[in-house]
Amino acid sequence: MKTVGTAFSDNAKMTMRNVDVFYGDKQAIHDVSLDIGKNEVVAMIGPSGCGKSTFLRCINRMNDTIESCRISGEFRLEGQDIYDPNQDVVPLRARVGIVFQKPNPFPKSIYDNVAYGPRVHGLASRRSDLDEIVEGSLRKAGLWEEVKDRLMSSGTGLSGGQQQRLCIARTIAVSPEVILMDEPCSALDPIATAKIEELIAELSQNYTIAIVTHSMQQAARVSNRTAYFHMGKLIEVNDTKRVFTNPEHELTEAYITGRFG
Ligand code: ADP
């Protein structure tokens, strides 16, 4: 089946081509091709189990750790093959960061959560440089004002929404180019969700973002383009407005009008 819509971008940051993913004998992704344009927010939507997370996690090689997982096809970041045998995954995951469904701060202080990546990657030689990165990242994640007086308190003591913003600050701290988000609000209340959505809009000025969400409203609010997945296939990719008002494919229409999901 050919994907309808605009899977390709003139200004691609990442290009994925003819991607197949298997877990053992079971194929989870079928021949998916998709670009993510520079500084755009792409939302991936579709019924549970349709392969959104699988595809997202392949984009920074998170699925490498799953033994039964086999991936073929092409994944390029600025033209560079991220599955090249010479590609070290540690710097790759700094360039392509990921934020998960459940906030997962380290059991360390707020400061150390954000400083962790810059320390590992040797991004700051002096304490004052590190302080600057930590403050800047917390500011960009919209958390600085709430935590500036308790940077040495534990990150796990924050509210769920604050923890998720801390995880976003931790991702930002290593200056990623792309941020992947795997249902980043599904464990959060509506107010915390609204804050993360505002943040996504701000972050998209400087970063390229791909977000998996089960919430169509969220996809409609935060993304420029929306990709609709169905049973491991990419059915349609279009401008978000188009997908939600005038989808090209009948499967997309069935999903957005709530006929399954
Ligand atoms: P979605 O994010 O759309 O809910 P997933 O990518 O999580 O979908 O799952 C796609 C398919 O791959 C499902 O059939 C799921 O059961 C299967 N799957 C996902 N992760 C694994 C895994 N670690 N091992 C085996 N099968 C998996």
Tab-separated table of C-alpha atoms and ligand atoms in Angstrom:
chain	number	residue	atom	x	y	z
A	1	MET	CA	0.000	0.000	0.000
A	2	LYS	CA	1.335	3.412	-0.919
A	3	THR	CA	1.288	6.113	1.745
A	4	VAL	CA	-0.856	9.069	0.731
A	5	GLY	CA	0.112	12.660	1.409
A	6	THR	CA	3.442	14.340	1.962
A	7	ALA	CA	5.803	11.835	3.577
A	8	PHE	CA	8.812	13.681	2.161
A	9	SER	CA	10.160	17.083	3.099
A	10	ASP	CA	12.239	19.561	1.091
A	11	ASN	CA	13.988	20.492	4.299
A	12	ALA	CA	14.524	17.092	5.925
A	13	LYS	CA	16.472	16.719	9.147
A	14	MET	CA	15.844	12.988	9.240
A	15	THR	CA	14.910	10.678	6.394
A	16	MET	CA	13.558	7.192	6.914
A	17	ARG	CA	13.137	4.921	3.895
A	18	ASN	CA	11.480	1.544	3.386
A	19	VAL	CA	11.675	0.623	7.040
A	20	ASP	CA	10.634	-2.876	8.135
A	21	VAL	CA	10.766	-3.904	11.781
A	22	PHE	CA	10.254	-7.414	13.153
A	23	TYR	CA	9.996	-8.740	16.692
A	24	GLY	CA	10.959	-12.382	16.112
A	25	ASP	CA	8.681	-13.549	13.292
A	26	LYS	CA	6.139	-10.821	13.827
A	27	GLN	CA	6.373	-7.807	11.570
A	28	ALA	CA	5.556	-4.587	13.447
A	29	ILE	CA	6.472	-2.037	10.737
A	30	HIS	CA	5.853	-2.532	7.002
A	31	ASP	CA	7.794	-0.514	4.458
A	32	VAL	CA	7.483	2.886	6.119
A	33	SER	CA	9.119	5.954	4.557
A	34	LEU	CA	8.917	9.318	6.299
A	35	ASP	CA	10.917	12.531	6.582
A	36	ILE	CA	11.046	14.815	9.575
A	37	GLY	CA	11.695	18.378	8.464
A	38	LYS	CA	13.994	20.799	10.298
A	39	ASN	CA	12.250	22.553	13.180
A	40	GLU	CA	8.981	20.868	12.476
A	41	VAL	CA	6.802	18.898	14.864
A	42	VAL	CA	5.601	15.616	13.400
A	43	ALA	CA	2.912	13.745	15.327
A	44	MET	CA	2.478	9.997	14.951
A	45	ILE	CA	-1.011	8.770	15.692
A	46	GLY	CA	-2.997	5.563	15.264
A	47	PRO	CA	-4.696	2.775	17.191
A	48	SER	CA	-2.847	1.069	20.017
A	49	GLY	CA	-0.358	-1.509	18.714
A	50	CYS	CA	-0.070	0.056	15.236
A	51	GLY	CA	3.702	0.500	15.577
A	52	LYS	CA	4.069	4.203	16.477
A	53	SER	CA	6.403	3.614	19.416
A	54	THR	CA	8.369	0.985	17.569
A	55	PHE	CA	9.026	3.355	14.690
A	56	LEU	CA	9.883	6.267	17.003
A	57	ARG	CA	12.320	4.190	19.054
A	58	CYS	CA	14.153	3.051	15.926
A	59	ILE	CA	14.939	6.711	15.175
A	60	ASN	CA	17.547	6.842	17.939
A	61	ARG	CA	18.264	3.122	18.094
A	62	MET	CA	16.454	2.494	21.371
A	63	ASN	CA	15.290	-0.826	19.916
A	64	ASP	CA	18.911	-2.024	19.724
A	65	THR	CA	18.495	-3.322	23.259
A	66	ILE	CA	15.607	-5.656	22.313
A	67	GLU	CA	17.151	-8.910	21.253
A	68	SER	CA	14.262	-10.158	19.089
A	69	CYS	CA	14.049	-6.862	17.195
A	70	ARG	CA	15.286	-6.778	13.587
A	71	ILE	CA	15.311	-3.569	11.578
A	72	SER	CA	15.893	-2.984	7.879
A	73	GLY	CA	15.642	0.068	5.673
A	74	GLU	CA	17.354	3.402	5.952
A	75	PHE	CA	17.488	5.940	8.789
A	76	ARG	CA	19.484	9.078	8.055
A	77	LEU	CA	20.252	12.114	10.185
A	78	GLU	CA	21.393	14.945	7.915
A	79	GLY	CA	22.208	12.297	5.332
A	80	GLN	CA	24.300	10.199	7.706
A	81	ASP	CA	23.287	6.539	8.180
A	82	ILE	CA	22.542	6.152	11.896
A	83	TYR	CA	22.710	2.334	11.640
A	84	ASP	CA	26.210	2.426	10.148
A	85	PRO	CA	28.323	-0.125	12.064
A	86	ASN	CA	30.772	2.677	12.884
A	87	GLN	CA	28.064	4.848	14.425
A	88	ASP	CA	28.454	5.002	18.209
A	89	VAL	CA	24.970	5.107	19.779
A	90	VAL	CA	26.000	7.325	22.714
A	91	PRO	CA	26.669	10.473	20.638
A	92	LEU	CA	23.739	9.552	18.395
A	93	ARG	CA	21.380	9.589	21.379
A	94	ALA	CA	22.759	12.974	22.400
A	95	ARG	CA	21.903	14.310	18.929
A	96	VAL	CA	18.552	12.523	18.897
A	97	GLY	CA	17.181	12.601	22.449
A	98	ILE	CA	14.072	10.845	23.715
A	99	VAL	CA	11.482	11.592	26.391
A	100	PHE	CA	9.354	8.685	27.569
A	101	GLN	CA	5.774	8.181	28.617
A	102	LYS	CA	6.489	7.921	32.310
A	103	PRO	CA	8.810	10.592	33.692
A	104	ASN	CA	11.996	8.783	34.666
A	105	PRO	CA	14.311	11.158	36.536
A	106	PHE	CA	17.401	9.587	38.064
A	107	PRO	CA	17.322	9.224	41.866
A	108	LYS	CA	19.661	12.190	42.090
A	109	SER	CA	19.320	15.902	42.714
A	110	ILE	CA	17.559	18.139	40.204
A	111	TYR	CA	20.953	19.645	39.376
A	112	ASP	CA	22.622	16.280	38.843
A	113	ASN	CA	19.784	15.038	36.634
A	114	VAL	CA	20.413	17.863	34.196
A	115	ALA	CA	24.212	17.835	34.619
A	116	TYR	CA	24.433	14.100	33.983
A	117	GLY	CA	24.571	14.206	30.176
A	118	PRO	CA	26.943	17.186	29.904
A	119	ARG	CA	29.276	15.403	32.362
A	120	VAL	CA	29.177	12.122	30.420
A	121	HIS	CA	29.800	13.929	27.145
A	122	GLY	CA	32.442	16.246	28.613
A	123	LEU	CA	30.540	19.375	27.584
A	124	ALA	CA	31.652	21.528	30.516
A	125	SER	CA	35.163	21.754	31.899
A	126	ARG	CA	34.394	24.224	34.674
A	127	ARG	CA	31.709	24.182	37.298
A	128	SER	CA	30.484	27.595	36.158
A	129	ASP	CA	29.988	26.251	32.627
A	130	LEU	CA	28.018	23.339	33.991
A	131	ASP	CA	25.917	25.695	36.142
A	132	GLU	CA	25.129	27.673	33.023
A	133	ILE	CA	24.055	24.586	31.068
A	134	VAL	CA	21.876	23.409	33.955
A	135	GLU	CA	20.177	26.786	34.347
A	136	GLY	CA	19.724	27.268	30.602
A	137	SER	CA	18.237	23.790	30.155
A	138	LEU	CA	15.855	24.215	33.091
A	139	ARG	CA	14.796	27.589	31.702
A	140	LYS	CA	14.137	26.149	28.247
A	141	ALA	CA	12.111	23.357	29.856
A	142	GLY	CA	10.026	25.963	31.721
A	143	LEU	CA	11.081	24.638	35.125
A	144	TRP	CA	13.743	27.063	36.376
A	145	GLU	CA	11.485	29.372	38.371
A	146	GLU	CA	9.911	26.421	40.174
A	147	VAL	CA	13.165	24.718	41.183
A	148	LYS	CA	15.907	27.367	41.319
A	149	ASP	CA	15.855	27.429	45.133
A	150	ARG	CA	16.060	23.671	45.539
A	151	LEU	CA	18.445	22.432	42.887
A	152	MET	CA	20.021	20.000	45.321
A	153	SER	CA	16.686	18.341	46.216
A	154	SER	CA	15.842	15.027	44.662
A	155	GLY	CA	14.346	15.038	41.161
A	156	THR	CA	11.991	12.260	42.183
A	157	GLY	CA	10.393	14.569	44.774
A	158	LEU	CA	8.885	16.797	42.073
A	159	SER	CA	5.301	16.479	40.803
A	160	GLY	CA	4.726	14.287	37.740
A	161	GLY	CA	4.528	17.261	35.381
A	162	GLN	CA	7.655	18.816	36.876
A	163	GLN	CA	9.466	15.493	36.585
A	164	GLN	CA	8.576	15.319	32.902
A	165	ARG	CA	9.887	18.865	32.373
A	166	LEU	CA	13.031	17.814	34.261
A	167	CYS	CA	13.429	14.912	31.830
A	168	ILE	CA	13.014	17.371	28.955
A	169	ALA	CA	15.680	19.625	30.555
A	170	ARG	CA	17.965	16.583	30.854
A	171	THR	CA	17.465	15.863	27.158
A	172	ILE	CA	18.066	19.496	26.162
A	173	ALA	CA	21.239	19.714	28.277
A	174	VAL	CA	23.293	17.826	25.699
A	175	SER	CA	22.166	20.137	22.868
A	176	PRO	CA	20.176	17.640	20.815
A	177	GLU	CA	19.088	18.401	17.267
A	178	VAL	CA	16.049	16.139	17.366
A	179	ILE	CA	13.771	15.374	20.322
A	180	LEU	CA	11.610	12.255	20.218
A	181	MET	CA	8.642	12.116	22.569
A	182	ASP	CA	6.830	8.871	23.257
A	183	GLU	CA	3.414	9.780	24.694
A	184	PRO	CA	5.044	12.354	26.989
A	185	CYS	CA	1.787	13.459	28.624
A	186	SER	CA	-0.034	10.192	29.122
A	187	ALA	CA	0.877	10.034	32.825
A	188	LEU	CA	0.081	13.717	33.439
A	189	ASP	CA	-2.974	15.690	34.503
A	190	PRO	CA	-4.537	18.264	32.110
A	191	ILE	CA	-2.686	21.252	33.600
A	192	ALA	CA	0.705	19.536	33.428
A	193	THR	CA	-0.194	18.370	29.914
A	194	ALA	CA	-0.987	21.931	28.817
A	195	LYS	CA	2.420	23.067	30.107
A	196	ILE	CA	4.229	20.374	28.137
A	197	GLU	CA	2.249	21.258	25.015
A	198	GLU	CA	3.199	24.933	25.375
A	199	LEU	CA	6.773	23.833	25.811
A	200	ILE	CA	6.673	21.743	22.624
A	201	ALA	CA	5.568	24.835	20.713
A	202	GLU	CA	8.496	26.824	22.137
A	203	LEU	CA	11.029	24.059	21.615
A	204	SER	CA	10.037	23.630	17.988
A	205	GLN	CA	11.684	26.979	17.243
A	206	ASN	CA	15.075	25.408	17.910
A	207	TYR	CA	14.600	21.663	17.676
A	208	THR	CA	13.102	19.081	15.369
A	209	ILE	CA	10.444	17.095	17.204
A	210	ALA	CA	8.651	13.809	16.586
A	211	ILE	CA	5.897	12.942	19.034
A	212	VAL	CA	3.845	9.788	19.463
A	213	THR	CA	0.478	10.489	21.017
A	214	HIS	CA	-2.767	8.610	21.526
A	215	SER	CA	-4.517	11.962	21.830
A	216	MET	CA	-5.774	13.324	18.539
A	217	GLN	CA	-6.450	16.671	20.215
A	218	GLN	CA	-2.831	16.819	21.277
A	219	ALA	CA	-1.592	15.983	17.782
A	220	ALA	CA	-3.879	18.694	16.405
A	221	ARG	CA	-2.623	21.239	18.945
A	222	VAL	CA	1.122	20.678	18.759
A	223	SER	CA	2.109	19.370	15.339
A	224	ASN	CA	2.745	20.736	11.853
A	225	ARG	CA	2.360	17.375	10.120
A	226	THR	CA	0.572	14.265	11.283
A	227	ALA	CA	1.399	10.692	10.313
A	228	TYR	CA	-1.374	8.137	10.662
A	229	PHE	CA	-0.243	4.538	11.280
A	230	HIS	CA	-2.477	1.499	10.975
A	231	MET	CA	-1.353	-2.090	11.620
A	232	GLY	CA	2.317	-1.271	11.103
A	233	LYS	CA	1.768	0.698	7.906
A	234	LEU	CA	2.006	4.417	7.381
A	235	ILE	CA	-1.324	5.202	5.778
A	236	GLU	CA	-1.252	8.959	5.441
A	237	VAL	CA	1.010	11.902	6.230
A	238	ASN	CA	-0.290	15.392	5.707
A	239	ASP	CA	-0.425	18.834	7.175
A	240	THR	CA	-2.061	18.377	10.547
A	241	LYS	CA	-4.979	20.607	9.687
A	242	ARG	CA	-5.681	18.582	6.585
A	243	VAL	CA	-5.517	15.258	8.448
A	244	PHE	CA	-8.095	16.402	10.976
A	245	THR	CA	-10.416	18.257	8.634
A	246	ASN	CA	-10.142	16.541	5.290
A	247	PRO	CA	-8.134	13.311	5.447
A	248	GLU	CA	-7.222	11.700	2.154
A	249	HIS	CA	-7.453	8.074	3.229
A	250	GLU	CA	-10.604	6.362	4.444
A	251	LEU	CA	-8.705	4.624	7.275
A	252	THR	CA	-7.511	7.984	8.585
A	253	GLU	CA	-11.025	9.308	8.401
A	254	ALA	CA	-12.388	6.276	10.263
A	255	TYR	CA	-9.853	6.836	13.036
A	256	ILE	CA	-10.314	10.556	13.458
A	257	THR	CA	-14.074	10.233	13.504
A	258	GLY	CA	-13.777	7.639	16.251
A	259	ARG	CA	-14.900	4.570	14.359
A	260	PHE	CA	-11.999	2.627	15.878
A	261	GLY	CA	-9.112	3.379	18.092
B	1	ADP	P1	1.959	1.536	19.458
B	1	ADP	O1	3.053	2.414	19.943
B	1	ADP	O2	1.296	2.034	18.222
B	1	ADP	O3	0.949	1.182	20.511
B	1	ADP	P2	3.986	-0.541	19.402
B	1	ADP	O4	5.078	-0.034	18.564
B	1	ADP	O5	4.169	-0.496	20.889
B	1	ADP	O6	2.613	0.145	18.989
B	1	ADP	O7	3.694	-2.055	19.021
B	1	ADP	C1	3.590	-2.504	17.660
B	1	ADP	C2	3.501	-4.021	17.661
B	1	ADP	O8	4.761	-4.559	18.066
B	1	ADP	C3	2.467	-4.583	18.631
B	1	ADP	O9	1.890	-5.719	18.041
B	1	ADP	C4	3.282	-4.954	19.837
B	1	ADP	O10	2.696	-6.039	20.532
B	1	ADP	C5	4.612	-5.389	19.217
B	1	ADP	N1	5.736	-5.118	20.148
B	1	ADP	C6	6.106	-3.919	20.654
B	1	ADP	N2	7.192	-4.039	21.440
B	1	ADP	C7	7.529	-5.355	21.423
B	1	ADP	C8	8.558	-6.129	22.037
B	1	ADP	N3	9.478	-5.565	22.844
B	1	ADP	N4	8.596	-7.461	21.788
B	1	ADP	C9	7.677	-8.032	20.973
B	1	ADP	N5	6.675	-7.371	20.370
B	1	ADP	C10	6.594	-6.049	20.587
